Tab-separated table of C-alpha atoms in Angstrom:
chain	number	residue	atom	x	y	z
A	22	MET	CA	-24.272	-0.432	-2.542
A	23	ARG	CA	-21.376	-2.616	-4.336
A	24	ARG	CA	-17.762	-2.123	-3.514
A	25	LEU	CA	-15.173	-2.661	-5.998
A	26	PRO	CA	-12.823	-4.578	-4.562
A	27	HIS	CA	-9.305	-2.620	-5.467
A	28	ARG	CA	-6.102	-5.346	-4.239
A	29	LEU	CA	-2.935	-2.741	-5.949
A	30	ARG	CA	-0.096	-3.174	-3.466
A	31	ILE	CA	2.910	-1.356	-3.413
A	32	ALA	CA	5.655	-3.556	-1.762
A	33	VAL	CA	7.093	-1.122	0.881
A	34	ALA	CA	8.961	-3.153	3.855
A	35	THR	CA	11.960	-4.112	0.734
A	36	LEU	CA	12.908	-0.541	1.012
A	37	LEU	CA	13.948	-1.366	3.800
A	38	ALA	CA	16.133	-3.810	2.949
A	39	ALA	CA	18.453	-1.024	1.550
A	40	LEU	CA	18.343	0.730	4.418
A	41	LEU	CA	21.137	-1.266	7.179
A	42	VAL	CA	24.070	-1.580	6.521
A	43	ALA	CA	27.120	-3.347	7.620
A	44	ALA	CA	29.735	-1.976	6.822
A	45	THR	CA	33.451	-4.803	6.743
A	46	THR	CA	35.910	-3.190	4.967
A	47	VAL	CA	37.620	0.337	5.120
A	48	GLY	CA	37.168	2.570	2.003
A	49	CYS	CA	38.581	4.879	0.743
A	50	ALA	CA	37.233	8.719	-1.055
A	51	GLY	CA	36.504	8.380	-4.700
A	52	GLY	CA	36.654	4.585	-4.925
A	53	HIS	CA	34.436	2.270	-6.822
A	54	LEU	CA	32.307	-0.498	-6.656
A	55	PRO	CA	33.610	-3.549	-7.580
A	56	GLY	CA	32.378	-4.590	-11.604
A	57	THR	CA	31.426	-0.610	-12.279
A	58	ASP	CA	32.361	1.284	-15.401
A	59	THR	CA	36.094	2.547	-15.496
A	60	SER	CA	36.039	2.408	-19.273
A	61	ALA	CA	35.421	6.096	-20.052
A	62	PRO	CA	38.274	6.897	-23.129
A	63	GLY	CA	41.315	8.222	-20.505
A	64	GLY	CA	38.226	8.820	-17.424
A	65	ARG	CA	38.350	12.670	-18.304
A	66	ASP	CA	36.390	14.954	-17.101
A	67	VAL	CA	34.064	17.769	-18.071
A	68	ARG	CA	36.858	20.059	-16.018
A	69	GLY	CA	40.116	18.481	-16.570
A	70	GLY	CA	42.208	15.091	-17.852
A	71	GLY	CA	42.564	11.537	-15.915
A	72	GLY	CA	39.413	11.722	-14.461
A	73	ARG	CA	40.323	14.586	-12.097
A	74	THR	CA	39.375	18.013	-12.210
A	75	GLY	CA	40.385	21.626	-10.736
A	76	ALA	CA	40.845	21.860	-6.816
A	77	PRO	CA	42.182	24.259	-4.448
A	78	SER	CA	45.614	23.145	-3.271
A	79	HIS	CA	43.906	22.474	0.226
A	80	PRO	CA	40.633	21.951	-0.072
A	81	ARG	CA	38.462	21.417	2.860
A	82	ALA	CA	36.311	17.777	3.338
A	83	PRO	CA	33.579	17.444	5.691
A	84	VAL	CA	35.039	14.574	7.162
A	85	THR	CA	37.065	11.824	7.183
A	86	ALA	CA	37.682	7.557	5.663
A	87	VAL	CA	37.877	7.694	8.778
A	88	GLN	CA	35.222	9.704	10.183
A	89	ALA	CA	32.373	8.327	7.544
A	90	ARG	CA	33.613	4.566	7.866
A	91	ARG	CA	32.461	5.378	12.057
A	92	ILE	CA	29.591	7.218	10.367
A	93	LEU	CA	28.723	4.290	8.804
A	94	ASP	CA	28.841	1.689	11.814
A	95	HIS	CA	27.293	4.040	13.621
A	96	TYR	CA	24.292	4.126	10.842
A	97	GLU	CA	23.763	0.191	11.406
A	98	ARG	CA	24.184	-0.238	14.498
A	99	VAL	CA	21.362	2.539	15.698
A	100	ALA	CA	19.215	1.273	11.907
A	101	THR	CA	19.209	-2.501	12.893
A	102	ARG	CA	17.555	-2.079	16.701
A	103	ALA	CA	15.493	0.894	15.628
A	104	ASP	CA	14.067	-1.507	12.341
A	105	ARG	CA	13.479	-4.793	15.144
A	106	ASN	CA	11.168	-2.660	16.986
A	107	ARG	CA	9.765	-0.549	14.666
A	108	ASP	CA	10.679	2.895	16.361
A	109	ALA	CA	10.595	5.541	13.444
A	110	ALA	CA	12.400	8.065	16.581
A	111	LEU	CA	14.634	5.511	17.247
A	112	LEU	CA	15.730	5.991	13.628
A	113	GLY	CA	15.691	9.668	13.367
A	114	HIS	CA	18.389	10.076	15.101
A	115	VAL	CA	20.890	8.180	12.194
A	116	ALA	CA	18.414	9.180	9.066
A	117	ALA	CA	16.871	12.186	7.594
A	118	GLY	CA	14.849	13.404	5.157
A	119	ASN	CA	13.595	10.646	2.770
A	120	ALA	CA	15.518	7.714	3.830
A	121	LEU	CA	13.227	8.257	6.669
A	122	GLU	CA	10.389	8.846	5.663
A	123	ARG	CA	10.433	5.933	3.912
A	124	ALA	CA	11.418	3.356	6.665
A	125	THR	CA	8.323	4.907	8.568
A	126	ALA	CA	5.831	4.719	6.039
A	127	GLY	CA	7.322	0.531	6.466
A	128	TYR	CA	7.149	0.567	10.029
A	129	GLU	CA	3.484	2.016	9.510
A	130	GLN	CA	2.774	-0.540	7.414
A	131	TYR	CA	3.799	-3.253	8.938
A	132	ASP	CA	1.210	-5.219	10.387
A	133	THR	CA	-0.741	-5.008	6.473
A	134	LEU	CA	2.838	-6.981	4.742
A	135	PRO	CA	3.243	-10.187	3.513
A	136	ARG	CA	5.400	-12.735	6.125
A	137	THR	CA	8.317	-12.711	3.997
A	138	GLU	CA	8.790	-8.206	3.424
A	139	ARG	CA	8.074	-8.692	7.312
A	140	ALA	CA	10.855	-10.944	8.181
A	141	ALA	CA	13.140	-8.478	6.347
A	142	PHE	CA	12.824	-5.958	9.330
A	143	ALA	CA	14.438	-8.780	11.419
A	144	ARG	CA	17.373	-9.186	9.200
A	145	PRO	CA	20.606	-6.877	9.243
A	146	THR	CA	21.753	-6.177	5.794
A	147	SER	CA	25.432	-6.344	5.323
A	148	PHE	CA	27.183	-4.851	3.282
A	149	ARG	CA	31.073	-4.989	1.761
A	150	LYS	CA	33.622	-3.422	0.851
A	151	PRO	CA	32.491	0.502	0.752
A	152	ALA	CA	34.337	2.982	-0.783
A	153	PHE	CA	33.340	6.649	0.152
A	154	HIS	CA	32.874	9.478	-2.158
A	155	ILE	CA	33.801	12.943	-0.215
A	156	PRO	CA	32.682	15.176	-1.715
A	157	ALA	CA	34.928	19.158	-0.478
A	158	GLY	CA	33.571	21.204	1.301
A	159	ALA	CA	30.426	20.178	1.057
A	160	ARG	CA	28.239	18.785	4.592
A	161	TRP	CA	27.239	15.378	2.646
A	162	PHE	CA	28.787	12.687	0.766
A	163	MET	CA	28.429	9.670	-0.607
A	164	VAL	CA	28.735	5.326	-0.237
A	165	THR	CA	29.034	2.778	-3.023
A	166	ALA	CA	28.845	-0.972	-1.768
A	167	THR	CA	27.199	-4.044	-2.293
A	168	ARG	CA	24.433	-5.239	0.319
A	169	THR	CA	25.837	-9.846	0.632
A	170	SER	CA	21.965	-10.071	1.822
A	171	PRO	CA	19.901	-11.700	0.318
A	172	GLN	CA	21.923	-11.879	-2.357
A	173	PRO	CA	24.987	-9.493	-3.661
A	174	GLN	CA	23.681	-5.981	-4.787
A	175	ASN	CA	25.448	-2.739	-4.899
A	176	THR	CA	23.639	0.499	-3.299
A	177	VAL	CA	24.625	4.275	-3.051
A	178	LEU	CA	23.731	5.543	-0.229
A	179	VAL	CA	23.967	9.257	0.463
A	180	PHE	CA	25.280	10.475	4.208
A	181	ALA	CA	24.201	14.807	5.457
A	182	ARG	CA	25.026	16.867	8.192
A	183	ASP	CA	23.310	19.018	10.045
A	184	GLY	CA	24.205	22.373	11.341
A	185	LYS	CA	24.478	25.896	9.789
A	186	ASP	CA	27.692	25.607	7.938
A	187	GLY	CA	29.795	23.551	5.527
A	188	GLN	CA	32.621	23.358	7.401
A	189	PRO	CA	34.228	19.700	9.007
A	190	GLU	CA	33.267	18.935	12.089
A	191	ALA	CA	36.171	18.939	15.173
A	192	THR	CA	38.599	16.287	15.415
A	193	GLY	CA	39.482	16.961	18.766
A	194	GLY	CA	39.723	14.283	21.213
A	195	GLU	CA	37.058	11.769	21.619
A	196	ALA	CA	34.243	13.649	22.331
A	197	ALA	CA	34.376	15.861	19.490
A	198	ASP	CA	34.906	12.215	17.263
A	199	GLY	CA	31.710	11.216	19.086
A	200	ALA	CA	30.184	14.617	18.474
A	201	ALA	CA	30.834	14.298	14.654
A	202	VAL	CA	29.639	11.161	13.589
A	203	ALA	CA	25.806	11.794	15.644
A	204	ALA	CA	25.412	14.939	13.520
A	205	TRP	CA	25.527	13.178	10.029
A	206	ARG	CA	22.163	11.255	9.035
A	207	LEU	CA	21.321	9.154	5.892
A	208	HIS	CA	19.733	10.766	4.111
A	209	ALA	CA	18.818	7.777	0.870
A	210	ALA	CA	19.542	4.628	0.426
A	211	LEU	CA	18.988	3.364	-3.107
A	212	PRO	CA	20.013	-0.371	-4.665
A	213	LEU	CA	21.397	-0.417	-8.127
A	214	GLN	CA	18.094	-2.077	-10.505
A	215	ALA	CA	20.100	-1.751	-13.515
A	216	GLY	CA	23.224	-0.895	-15.344
A	217	ARG	CA	26.588	-0.290	-14.113
A	218	LEU	CA	27.188	2.512	-12.128
A	219	PRO	CA	29.810	5.189	-13.411
A	220	ARG	CA	33.223	5.674	-11.558
A	221	ILE	CA	33.312	8.752	-9.956
A	222	ALA	CA	36.162	10.977	-10.815
A	223	THR	CA	38.160	12.591	-8.006
A	224	GLY	CA	40.035	16.292	-7.610
A	225	ARG	CA	43.788	16.771	-7.467
A	226	SER	CA	43.507	16.387	-3.564
A	227	GLY	CA	41.768	12.545	-4.031
A	228	LEU	CA	38.194	14.049	-2.976
A	229	ALA	CA	35.483	13.817	-5.263
A	230	ALA	CA	34.087	15.694	-7.176
A	231	GLU	CA	30.574	16.995	-6.472
A	232	ALA	CA	28.521	18.203	-10.106
A	233	GLY	CA	25.708	21.483	-9.526
A	234	ILE	CA	22.531	19.730	-9.618
A	235	SER	CA	21.177	22.511	-12.360
A	236	THR	CA	24.938	21.332	-14.378
A	237	ARG	CA	23.225	20.065	-17.719
A	238	SER	CA	25.043	16.538	-18.126
A	239	GLY	CA	24.610	15.528	-22.366
A	240	ALA	CA	20.791	15.952	-22.489
A	241	LEU	CA	19.876	16.366	-19.115
A	242	ARG	CA	20.865	18.231	-15.287
A	243	PRO	CA	20.089	16.583	-12.108
A	244	HIS	CA	17.045	18.563	-10.878
A	245	ASP	CA	15.025	17.746	-14.836
A	246	VAL	CA	15.486	13.898	-13.823
A	247	PRO	CA	12.330	14.238	-11.600
A	248	GLU	CA	9.638	15.084	-14.006
A	249	THR	CA	11.657	13.467	-16.638
A	250	TYR	CA	11.069	10.357	-14.596
A	251	GLU	CA	7.599	11.057	-13.764
A	252	ASP	CA	6.628	11.288	-16.677
A	253	LEU	CA	6.700	7.155	-17.350
A	254	TRP	CA	3.987	6.880	-14.581
A	255	ARG	CA	1.727	10.192	-16.227
A	256	THR	CA	2.057	9.517	-19.819
A	257	GLY	CA	4.432	5.627	-20.363
A	258	GLY	CA	6.558	7.476	-21.437
A	259	THR	CA	5.755	9.566	-24.351
A	260	GLY	CA	6.601	13.319	-23.439
A	261	GLU	CA	9.486	13.570	-21.838
A	262	ALA	CA	10.756	10.845	-20.431
A	263	ALA	CA	11.462	9.591	-24.628
A	264	ALA	CA	14.521	10.792	-23.278
A	265	LEU	CA	15.577	7.901	-20.820
A	266	ALA	CA	17.679	5.322	-21.771
A	267	PRO	CA	15.156	2.146	-21.771
A	268	ASN	CA	16.700	-0.301	-19.175
A	269	ALA	CA	14.299	-2.437	-16.458
A	270	VAL	CA	13.060	0.630	-13.899
A	271	THR	CA	11.857	2.912	-17.779
A	272	GLU	CA	9.901	-0.621	-18.130
A	273	GLU	CA	8.754	-1.650	-14.821
A	274	ALA	CA	7.437	2.225	-14.526
A	275	ARG	CA	5.914	2.033	-18.210
A	276	SER	CA	4.385	-1.867	-17.375
A	277	THR	CA	2.175	-0.118	-14.431
A	278	TYR	CA	1.113	2.278	-17.065
A	279	ARG	CA	0.049	0.094	-19.183
A	280	HIS	CA	-1.704	-1.726	-17.587
A	281	ARG	CA	-2.854	0.514	-14.731
A	282	ASN	CA	-7.398	-0.062	-15.036
A	283	ASP	CA	-6.378	-3.922	-15.415
A	284	GLU	CA	-7.381	-5.136	-11.832
A	285	LEU	CA	-10.560	-2.101	-11.747
A	286	GLY	CA	-13.119	-4.041	-13.891
A	287	PRO	CA	-14.290	-2.355	-16.787
A	288	GLU	CA	-16.004	0.804	-17.037
A	289	ARG	CA	-15.903	0.772	-13.200
A	290	ALA	CA	-13.210	2.773	-12.194
A	291	ARG	CA	-9.865	4.110	-13.303
A	292	ARG	CA	-6.391	5.090	-12.121
A	293	ARG	CA	-3.733	7.957	-13.551
A	294	PHE	CA	-1.334	9.238	-12.277
A	295	VAL	CA	-0.090	12.860	-11.373
A	296	PRO	CA	3.319	14.358	-10.542
A	297	ALA	CA	2.963	15.857	-6.987
A	298	ARG	CA	5.677	17.886	-4.860
A	299	PRO	CA	7.775	15.987	-3.068
A	300	SER	CA	8.237	16.356	1.297
A	301	HIS	CA	12.155	16.349	0.864
A	302	SER	CA	13.311	17.621	-2.023
A	303	GLU	CA	17.289	17.706	-1.327
A	304	SER	CA	19.478	16.420	-4.714
A	305	TYR	CA	23.007	15.080	-4.601
A	306	ALA	CA	25.073	14.940	-7.370
A	307	LEU	CA	29.140	13.952	-7.963
A	308	ARG	CA	30.883	13.836	-11.651
A	309	THR	CA	32.105	10.678	-12.775
A	310	ALA	CA	35.055	9.832	-14.377
A	311	GLY	CA	33.713	9.920	-17.697
A	312	GLY	CA	32.803	13.526	-17.807
A	313	GLY	CA	28.536	13.038	-16.906
A	314	VAL	CA	27.443	12.992	-13.464
A	315	LEU	CA	25.945	10.859	-10.958
A	316	ALA	CA	22.508	12.211	-8.730
A	317	VAL	CA	20.726	11.659	-6.825
A	318	VAL	CA	17.233	13.453	-6.572
A	319	PRO	CA	13.508	13.224	-5.582
A	320	LEU	CA	10.294	11.686	-6.797
A	321	ALA	CA	7.142	12.062	-5.451
A	322	HIS	CA	3.765	11.126	-7.679
A	323	GLU	CA	-0.480	10.263	-6.158
A	324	GLN	CA	-1.893	7.647	-7.591
A	325	ARG	CA	-5.377	8.493	-8.511
A	326	LEU	CA	-8.340	5.965	-8.315
A	327	ARG	CA	-12.280	7.071	-9.345
A	328	VAL	CA	-15.488	4.962	-10.085
A	329	THR	CA	-16.181	5.466	-13.076
A	330	GLU	CA	-20.141	4.769	-12.348
A	331	PRO	CA	-22.792	5.784	-9.857
A	332	GLY	CA	-23.604	3.277	-7.602
A	333	TYR	CA	-19.548	2.342	-6.873
A	334	GLN	CA	-17.131	2.279	-3.863
A	335	ILE	CA	-13.364	1.343	-3.545
A	336	THR	CA	-12.603	-0.865	-0.599
A	337	PRO	CA	-8.770	0.925	-0.633
A	338	SER	CA	-6.202	-2.090	-0.278
A	339	ASP	CA	-4.367	-3.134	3.126
A	340	GLU	CA	-1.539	-0.458	2.480
A	341	GLU	CA	-4.236	1.996	1.575
A	342	ALA	CA	-6.740	1.369	4.823
A	343	VAL	CA	-3.448	2.379	7.431
A	344	TYR	CA	-4.440	6.147	6.903
A	345	ASP	CA	-8.271	5.398	5.722
A	346	ALA	CA	-10.088	2.579	5.375
A	347	THR	CA	-13.590	4.010	4.667
A	348	PRO	CA	-14.759	2.920	1.032
A	349	ARG	CA	-15.061	6.216	-0.968
A	350	ASP	CA	-15.297	6.844	-4.351
A	351	SER	CA	-12.646	8.617	-4.819
A	352	VAL	CA	-8.824	7.304	-3.285
A	353	VAL	CA	-5.978	9.435	-3.434
A	354	SER	CA	-2.588	7.902	-2.120
A	355	THR	CA	0.625	10.079	-2.331
A	356	PHE	CA	4.108	8.024	-3.219
A	357	HIS	CA	7.434	9.799	-2.109
A	358	GLY	CA	10.747	8.649	-3.175
A	359	GLN	CA	14.345	8.926	-4.381
A	360	ALA	CA	15.956	7.959	-8.085
A	361	LEU	CA	19.317	6.958	-8.632
A	362	ALA	CA	20.415	8.819	-12.568
A	363	HIS	CA	23.522	9.295	-14.647
A	364	LEU	CA	23.738	11.628	-17.020
A	365	PRO	CA	26.313	10.967	-19.341
A	366	GLN	CA	27.975	14.048	-21.856
A	367	HIS	CA	27.691	11.298	-24.700
A	368	GLY	CA	24.514	9.497	-24.578
A	369	ARG	CA	20.839	8.494	-23.428
A	370	PRO	CA	20.629	9.750	-19.770
A	371	ALA	CA	20.035	6.385	-17.316
A	372	VAL	CA	17.638	6.001	-14.536
A	373	LEU	CA	19.143	3.434	-12.266
A	374	SER	CA	17.241	2.576	-9.423
A	375	ALA	CA	13.957	4.022	-7.968
A	376	LYS	CA	12.348	3.582	-5.246
A	377	TYR	CA	8.737	4.882	-3.992
A	378	ALA	CA	7.266	4.052	-0.305
A	379	LEU	CA	3.178	5.210	0.016
A	380	VAL	CA	3.464	7.119	2.759
A	381	ASP	CA	-1.142	8.484	2.235
A	382	SER	CA	-3.968	7.549	1.223
A	383	ARG	CA	-7.319	9.620	1.376
């Protein structure tokens, strides 16, 4: 029986770099990163002028800016220890959803990764000038900050709170404040890979303006983004993805699709990508000062490898072998991730970041 080597490697450990946060400067609700786009005419939102949306007289925030800073600091301390020891249970105290799923995958695949990628687990990532975008009445908030190591990179993080209601946590005393901090988990961490982060719109209270995931902004709604982006993997971008603005993120997916069979040998195996259901489907969206939407949405697809000639088998890659090392005629690997998308009122929507992790292979 002849075996067909499979060398595809998906970088996983680098995803963890965006999950280690060390905040050094207190931000404020509705702030934005240095270098972000502030050129929207008049900074008008679709519901009002001056980059501010209509809001109740006394909107209730899920946390104060001071609490948000403590949540960020708490996450950084615990996540640093968890990454150094590859302790998924410990990380679960400060992360959840896809952020925890991708990090756990990195822990599982640690021994298969190149030395340079393994080094990221031991090197805390520091963020400077965090700004907290806190929507009224929500159970989540967004943080924009600049990662300082190994090189400066703008990053978007989302924290969401455990619990059954959307009311603010109690702030009566140190114990209550500590409980409020501990109730929050990191649900998303996405480094900016292309374009510029838009400025976030705020209401009269100074709180960030939340957007519904089914609210259309320009060509798309936030919940349209996963299917649109996954079309790049499924067809190379000849379908729904034709609506997306071309950039480094879309080109990476298109290039992978174009070269999907290059390493497999002539007529011996074929690779295709099939959209899948993510295990964590949470989406988060804020309105921008230019009238658009900035959204974090889930991604998921399967990579299906199958031999095309009798007598051949596929040898799983090192990362795939963590889940099943058996040579076989078909290898189905599952990738879960998240995307950061800017949906302007006018112009083409853009995917600013897309990160996946290999989470299973059978």
